[in-house]
Coordinates of C-alpha atoms in Angstrom, one line a residue:
Chain X
M14 CA 0.0 0.0 0.0
C15 CA 2.7 2.4 0.9
D16 CA 4.4 2.1 -2.5
T17 CA 1.3 3.4 -4.1
C18 CA -0.1 6.0 -1.7
G19 CA 3.3 7.1 -0.4
C20 CA 2.1 7.2 3.2
N21 CA 4.7 7.6 5.9
V22 CA 5.6 4.2 7.3
T23 CA 7.4 4.5 10.6
H24 CA 8.6 1.8 13.0
S25 CA 5.6 2.5 15.1
N26 CA 3.0 1.9 12.4
A27 CA 4.7 -0.5 10.0
H28 CA 3.2 -3.5 11.6
L29 CA -0.2 -2.1 11.1
V30 CA 0.3 -1.5 7.5
T31 CA 1.7 -5.0 6.9
D32 CA -0.9 -6.8 9.1
K33 CA -4.0 -4.9 7.9
G34 CA -3.2 -3.3 4.6
K35 CA -4.6 -6.1 2.6
L36 CA -7.4 -5.9 0.1
A37 CA -10.8 -7.2 0.9
R38 CA -14.1 -7.4 -0.9
T39 CA -17.4 -6.7 0.7
E40 CA -20.5 -8.7 0.1
D41 CA -22.0 -6.4 -2.5
G42 CA -18.9 -6.7 -4.6
R43 CA -17.4 -3.3 -3.7
Q44 CA -13.8 -3.2 -2.8
A45 CA -12.7 -1.9 0.6
I46 CA -9.2 -1.2 1.6
T47 CA -7.8 -0.5 5.1
V48 CA -5.7 2.6 5.0
L49 CA -4.8 3.7 8.6
Q50 CA -3.2 6.9 7.5
N51 CA -3.0 10.2 9.3
L52 CA -5.2 12.8 7.7
L53 CA -2.4 15.3 7.7
T54 CA 0.1 12.9 6.1
E55 CA 1.1 15.4 3.4
N56 CA 1.7 18.1 6.0
D57 CA 3.7 15.6 8.1
R58 CA 5.8 14.7 5.2
Q59 CA 6.7 18.3 4.5
A60 CA 7.4 18.7 8.3
V61 CA 9.9 15.9 8.2
H62 CA 11.6 17.6 5.3
N63 CA 11.7 20.9 7.2
R64 CA 13.2 19.2 10.2
Q65 CA 15.9 17.7 8.0
H66 CA 16.7 21.3 6.8
F67 CA 17.1 22.4 10.4
D68 CA 19.0 19.3 11.5
K69 CA 21.5 19.5 8.5
Q70 CA 22.5 23.0 9.7
S71 CA 22.4 22.1 13.4
I72 CA 19.6 24.6 14.0
L73 CA 17.2 24.3 16.9
A74 CA 13.6 25.1 15.7
I75 CA 11.1 26.2 18.2
N76 CA 7.3 26.7 17.6
L77 CA 5.8 29.3 19.9
M78 CA 2.0 29.0 20.4
S79 CA -0.4 31.0 22.5
S80 CA -3.6 33.0 22.3
P81 CA -3.3 36.4 20.6
G82 CA -1.6 38.9 22.9
A83 CA 0.0 36.5 25.4
G84 CA 3.3 38.0 24.6
K85 CA 5.1 35.8 22.0
T86 CA 6.7 38.7 20.3
A87 CA 7.7 40.4 23.5
L88 CA 9.2 37.1 24.6
L89 CA 11.3 37.0 21.4
E90 CA 12.4 40.6 21.9
A91 CA 13.6 39.8 25.4
T92 CA 15.2 36.6 24.2
I93 CA 17.1 38.3 21.5
D94 CA 18.4 40.9 24.1
G95 CA 19.5 38.1 26.3
L96 CA 21.1 35.7 23.8
A97 CA 22.2 37.8 20.8
D98 CA 25.8 37.7 22.0
E99 CA 25.7 33.9 22.3
F100 CA 23.6 32.7 19.4
S101 CA 22.5 33.7 15.9
I102 CA 18.7 33.8 15.8
A103 CA 16.2 34.0 13.0
V104 CA 12.4 34.3 13.3
I105 CA 9.4 33.3 11.2
E106 CA 6.3 35.3 12.1
G107 CA 2.8 34.0 11.4
D108 CA -0.1 36.4 11.5
L109 CA -3.3 36.9 9.5
E110 CA -2.2 40.4 8.4
T111 CA 0.5 43.0 8.8
E112 CA 4.3 43.0 9.0
N113 CA 4.3 44.5 12.5
D114 CA 5.7 41.6 14.4
A115 CA 8.5 40.9 11.9
Q116 CA 9.4 44.6 12.0
R117 CA 9.7 44.5 15.8
I118 CA 12.1 41.6 15.5
R119 CA 14.1 43.3 12.7
D120 CA 14.4 46.4 14.8
K121 CA 16.4 44.1 17.2
G122 CA 18.8 43.3 14.3
V123 CA 17.5 39.8 13.8
P124 CA 16.3 38.5 10.4
A125 CA 12.6 37.9 10.4
L126 CA 10.2 36.7 7.7
Q127 CA 6.5 37.5 8.0
I128 CA 4.0 34.9 6.8
S129 CA 0.7 36.5 6.2
T130 CA -1.8 33.7 6.4
G131 CA -4.8 35.8 5.2
S132 CA -7.7 34.0 6.8
A133 CA -5.9 30.8 7.9
C134 CA -5.8 30.3 11.6
H135 CA -2.6 28.4 11.8
L136 CA 0.8 27.8 10.1
D137 CA 1.4 24.6 8.3
A138 CA 4.6 22.8 7.2
H139 CA 4.3 24.1 3.6
M140 CA 4.1 27.7 4.7
V141 CA 7.1 27.3 6.9
H142 CA 9.0 25.5 4.1
D143 CA 8.4 28.5 1.8
A144 CA 9.5 30.9 4.5
L145 CA 12.8 28.9 5.1
H146 CA 13.7 29.4 1.5
H147 CA 13.5 33.2 2.0
L148 CA 15.7 33.2 5.1
D149 CA 19.5 33.0 5.1
L150 CA 20.0 30.2 7.6
N151 CA 23.8 30.2 7.3
G152 CA 25.3 30.1 10.8
V153 CA 21.9 30.4 12.5
D154 CA 21.6 28.5 15.8
I155 CA 17.9 29.0 16.6
V156 CA 14.9 29.5 14.4
F157 CA 11.8 30.6 16.3
I158 CA 8.5 30.1 14.5
E159 CA 5.9 32.4 16.1
N160 CA 2.6 30.7 15.2
V161 CA -0.7 32.5 14.6
G162 CA -2.2 33.5 18.0
N163 CA -4.8 30.8 18.5
L164 CA -5.1 28.1 21.2
V165 CA -6.8 25.6 19.0
C166 CA -5.7 25.0 15.4
P167 CA -1.8 25.4 15.5
A168 CA -1.6 22.4 17.9
S169 CA -2.6 20.0 15.0
F170 CA 0.1 20.9 12.5
D171 CA 3.7 19.7 12.7
L172 CA 5.9 22.3 11.2
G173 CA 9.2 20.5 11.5
Q174 CA 10.1 22.1 14.8
H175 CA 12.0 20.3 17.6
R176 CA 10.1 21.8 20.5
N177 CA 6.7 23.3 21.2
I178 CA 6.4 26.1 23.7
T179 CA 3.0 27.3 24.8
L180 CA 2.6 30.7 26.5
L181 CA -0.2 31.4 28.9
S182 CA -0.4 35.0 30.1
V183 CA -1.7 35.5 33.7
T184 CA -4.4 37.8 32.4
E185 CA -6.1 34.8 30.6
G186 CA -7.1 32.6 33.5
D187 CA -5.4 29.7 35.2
D188 CA -7.9 27.1 33.8
K189 CA -6.8 27.6 30.2
P190 CA -4.9 24.2 30.2
A191 CA -8.2 22.5 31.1
K192 CA -10.1 24.4 28.5
Y193 CA -7.6 23.8 25.7
P194 CA -6.2 20.4 26.4
V195 CA -4.9 19.7 22.9
M196 CA -2.8 22.8 22.9
F197 CA -1.3 22.4 26.4
R198 CA -0.7 18.7 25.9
A199 CA 1.5 19.5 22.9
A200 CA 3.8 21.8 24.9
D201 CA 7.3 20.7 25.8
L202 CA 7.6 23.9 27.9
I203 CA 4.9 26.2 29.3
L204 CA 5.6 29.8 30.0
L205 CA 3.3 31.8 32.3
T206 CA 3.9 35.3 30.9
K207 CA 3.3 38.8 32.3
S208 CA 3.9 37.4 35.7
D209 CA 4.6 41.0 37.0
L210 CA 0.8 41.5 36.8
L211 CA 0.2 38.7 39.3
E212 CA 0.3 41.3 42.1
V213 CA -2.7 43.1 40.7
I214 CA -4.6 40.0 39.4
D215 CA -6.2 38.1 42.1
D216 CA -7.8 35.2 40.1
F217 CA -4.7 33.6 38.6
D218 CA -3.0 31.0 40.7
P219 CA 0.2 29.7 39.0
Q220 CA 0.0 26.5 41.0
Q221 CA -3.5 25.9 39.9
A222 CA -2.4 26.4 36.3
E223 CA 0.3 23.9 36.8
H224 CA -2.2 21.5 38.4
Y225 CA -4.3 21.7 35.3
V226 CA -1.3 21.0 33.1
R227 CA -0.4 17.8 35.2
Q228 CA -4.0 16.7 34.8
L229 CA -3.2 16.4 31.1
A230 CA -0.5 13.9 32.0
S231 CA 2.1 16.5 31.0
E232 CA 5.5 16.6 32.6
A233 CA 6.4 19.8 30.8
P234 CA 8.2 22.4 33.0
V235 CA 6.1 25.4 33.8
L236 CA 8.1 28.7 34.2
Q237 CA 7.0 32.2 35.1
L238 CA 8.4 35.3 33.6
A239 CA 7.7 38.9 32.6
A240 CA 9.4 39.5 29.3
R241 CA 8.9 43.2 28.8
R242 CA 10.4 44.0 32.2
K243 CA 12.9 41.2 31.9
I244 CA 11.8 39.6 35.2
D245 CA 12.7 35.9 35.9
I246 CA 13.8 35.3 32.3
D247 CA 17.0 33.5 33.3
S248 CA 15.4 30.1 33.6
W249 CA 13.9 30.5 30.2
L250 CA 17.3 31.5 28.7
D251 CA 19.0 28.6 30.4
W252 CA 16.4 26.2 29.0
L253 CA 17.1 27.5 25.6
R254 CA 20.9 27.3 26.0
D255 CA 20.5 23.6 27.1
E256 CA 18.3 22.9 24.1
V257 CA 20.8 24.5 21.6
M258 CA 23.5 22.3 23.1
A259 CA 21.3 19.2 23.0
Q260 CA 20.6 19.9 19.3
R261 CA 24.3 20.2 18.5
E262 CA 24.8 16.9 20.3
R263 CA 22.1 15.3 18.2
R264 CA 23.7 16.7 15.1
I265 CA 27.0 15.0 16.0
N266 CA 25.2 11.7 16.7
N267 CA 23.1 12.1 13.6
L268 CA 19.9 12.1 15.6
S269 CA 16.7 14.2 15.4
L270 CA 13.9 15.1 17.7
R271 CA 10.2 15.7 17.4
P272 CA 8.2 17.6 19.9
N273 CA 7.1 15.6 23.0
I274 CA 3.6 14.8 22.0
Q275 CA 3.0 13.5 18.5
P276 CA -0.5 12.2 17.7
E277 CA 0.7 9.8 15.0
G278 CA 2.2 7.1 17.1
A279 CA -0.7 6.8 19.6
A280 CA -3.2 7.2 16.8
L281 CA -2.0 4.3 14.8
H282 CA -1.3 2.2 17.9
S283 CA -4.8 2.6 19.1
A284 CA -6.2 2.2 15.6
D285 CA -4.7 -1.3 15.8
K286 CA -6.3 -1.9 19.1
Y287 CA -9.7 -0.5 18.7
H288 CA -10.6 -0.7 15.1
H289 CA -12.2 -3.9 13.8
D290 CA -13.0 -4.5 10.1
D291 CA -16.1 -6.4 11.0
H292 CA -17.7 -3.1 12.3
D293 CA -18.3 -4.4 15.7
H294 CA -17.3 -1.1 17.2
H295 CA -17.8 -0.4 20.8
H296 CA -17.4 3.3 20.2
Q297 CA -19.7 5.7 18.7
H298 CA -20.3 6.2 14.9
T299 CA -21.5 9.4 13.4
H300 CA -22.7 9.4 9.8
S301 CA -22.9 12.4 7.5
H302 CA -25.7 12.7 5.0
R303 CA -25.1 11.5 1.5
H304 CA -25.2 14.6 -0.5
S305 CA -26.2 14.9 -4.1
P306 CA -23.8 16.1 -6.7
S307 CA -23.8 19.8 -7.2
Chain E
M11 CA -11.6 26.3 11.9
H12 CA -8.9 24.2 10.4
E13 CA -11.3 21.3 9.6
L14 CA -11.6 22.5 6.0
A15 CA -7.9 22.2 5.6
I16 CA -8.1 18.7 7.1
C17 CA -10.9 17.7 4.7
Q18 CA -8.9 19.0 1.8
A19 CA -6.0 16.9 2.8
L20 CA -8.3 13.9 3.2
I21 CA -9.7 14.4 -0.3
E22 CA -6.2 14.5 -1.8
Q23 CA -5.4 11.2 -0.1
V24 CA -8.7 9.6 -1.1
E25 CA -8.1 10.7 -4.8
D26 CA -4.6 9.2 -4.8
L27 CA -5.9 5.9 -3.3
A28 CA -8.8 5.8 -5.7
R29 CA -6.6 6.4 -8.7
D30 CA -4.1 3.7 -7.5
N31 CA -6.9 1.2 -7.1
H32 CA -8.6 2.1 -10.4
A33 CA -11.9 3.1 -8.7
V34 CA -14.7 4.8 -10.6
S35 CA -16.3 6.2 -7.5
V36 CA -15.7 6.3 -3.7
E37 CA -18.7 4.9 -1.8
T38 CA -17.7 5.3 1.9
I39 CA -14.8 6.9 3.8
W40 CA -14.2 5.8 7.3
L41 CA -12.3 8.1 9.7
Q42 CA -11.2 7.6 13.2
V43 CA -11.1 10.9 15.2
G44 CA -10.3 11.3 18.9
P45 CA -11.4 14.2 21.0
L46 CA -7.8 15.1 21.6
S47 CA -6.9 15.4 17.9
G48 CA -7.9 19.0 17.8
A49 CA -10.5 18.3 15.1
E50 CA -14.2 18.7 15.8
I51 CA -16.4 16.0 14.3
P52 CA -19.4 18.2 13.5
L53 CA -17.1 20.7 11.8
L54 CA -15.4 18.0 9.8
E55 CA -18.9 16.8 8.6
H56 CA -19.8 20.4 7.6
A57 CA -16.5 21.0 5.9
Y58 CA -16.4 17.6 4.0
P59 CA -19.0 18.4 1.3
L60 CA -17.1 21.6 0.4
A61 CA -13.8 19.8 0.1
A62 CA -15.3 16.8 -1.7
A63 CA -17.3 18.8 -4.4
G64 CA -16.1 17.9 -7.8
S65 CA -13.9 15.1 -6.6
I66 CA -14.2 11.3 -7.0
A67 CA -15.5 11.2 -3.5
E68 CA -18.3 13.8 -4.1
N69 CA -21.1 11.3 -3.3
A70 CA -19.3 9.3 -0.7
N71 CA -20.6 8.6 2.8
L72 CA -18.4 9.9 5.5
V73 CA -18.4 7.7 8.6
I74 CA -16.5 9.0 11.6
D75 CA -15.6 6.7 14.5
T76 CA -15.2 8.7 17.7
M77 CA -12.3 7.1 19.5
P78 CA -12.4 6.7 23.2
V79 CA -9.9 8.6 25.4
R80 CA -7.8 5.9 27.2
V81 CA -4.5 6.1 29.1
H82 CA -1.9 3.6 30.1
C83 CA -0.4 4.3 33.6
K84 CA 3.4 4.2 33.8
K85 CA 3.2 3.8 37.5
C86 CA 0.7 1.0 38.1
G87 CA 0.6 -0.4 34.5
E88 CA -3.2 -0.3 34.3
E89 CA -5.3 1.0 31.3
S90 CA -8.3 3.2 32.0
E91 CA -10.8 5.5 30.4
A92 CA -10.1 9.2 30.8
S93 CA -11.6 12.5 29.8
T94 CA -10.0 15.1 27.5
N95 CA -8.8 17.4 30.2
R96 CA -8.2 14.8 32.9
L97 CA -5.7 12.2 31.6
I98 CA -4.8 10.7 34.9
C99 CA -4.9 7.0 35.8
A100 CA -8.4 6.1 37.0
V101 CA -7.0 3.2 39.0
C102 CA -4.2 4.8 41.0
G103 CA -4.7 8.5 40.3
D104 CA -1.1 9.1 39.0
Y105 CA -0.6 11.6 36.2
H106 CA 2.4 9.8 34.6
T107 CA 0.3 8.2 31.9
K108 CA 0.6 7.7 28.2
L109 CA -2.3 8.3 25.9
I110 CA -3.1 5.1 24.0
S111 CA -6.3 6.3 22.3
G112 CA -8.1 9.6 21.8
D113 CA -5.9 11.8 19.6
E114 CA -6.5 10.0 16.3
M115 CA -7.1 11.8 13.1
V116 CA -6.9 8.9 10.7
L117 CA -8.3 7.7 7.4
S118 CA -9.0 4.2 8.4
K119 CA -10.8 2.6 5.5
L120 CA -12.1 3.3 2.0
E121 CA -14.8 1.5 0.0
F122 CA -15.1 2.1 -3.7
D123 CA -16.7 0.8 -6.9
K124 CA -14.4 -0.3 -9.7

């Protein structure tokens, strides 16, 4: 099957494809094939390609996600101020409209490419690939991809990054991880931003936010900082330094890294376990209407 | 609303598979979608006809299996049912669990006429 459809066979799903990828005929003579292929296979393939770009040049790629206004660009500005002497940084900015964020980064002397997504609510691997070809990555140590401000859609698209970071500003409410579990599960690191406002905000409890993160079975570190006033940013900068070193090590050992949570492995594993071709499902079906040709 | 993008990716895959299998029409498409995939099933169902219009799957039935959220506990080794924002072990209460079902977004099966 994979020779014809080109789907991405990995060590975690190969057994499924070989065990179940056989052709079968139904009673009414129609042909049915078992596919078991991630819906975003094409995006994922492009993401693998992007990751190879990064790995080849020993670049650490970081995907920043949050709701709009949580302080992703302010975090980048503070990070550039803190690390510009140590590392070469480049930034890909995703927004629906304007060059404003890219301009803020360029004002810091760092190359930035703005992707204007129009109405698209997330970046995908193809957009990032196009952007990479417009950025000079020579000698770059870290590429930050600032995703579109949105706590929903960006979590579903692998861009080729090594790490996902989710920002939660203290003005948003400490129960955001419970409300947006897909996003917060995807994080390798969670930053509670604008922490200098905690003294005037009485309904955000950082421990409660962390509690909700743990309820998602996440072991991601949770750090607090206030980027604009550069309060408590040292732990974040240290985390980044460690990650850059780890990426260089991986390069030497010819290894790569995907973000902590990847749906594919669990998806195909559970597909093996819970899907039965005899349609004796113990889970719920929903059927769409058959629609007439337009 | 990224469900339209997901449906467009689905239709591309279905068209490739249909072509490779010399199908004349696609009858049924089965998906497996878990609540932790980030895709909403009702939105997928609404977006599907838009993505499928004019394709070989234009008249296909879309059947979506909602996958259960289940975790395997790294501490006690048990498997248990969980909810989307509470992925802790139902047996021992530990949060060191691994999701074994619930984040699927998979094209599982296709049925077509040749």
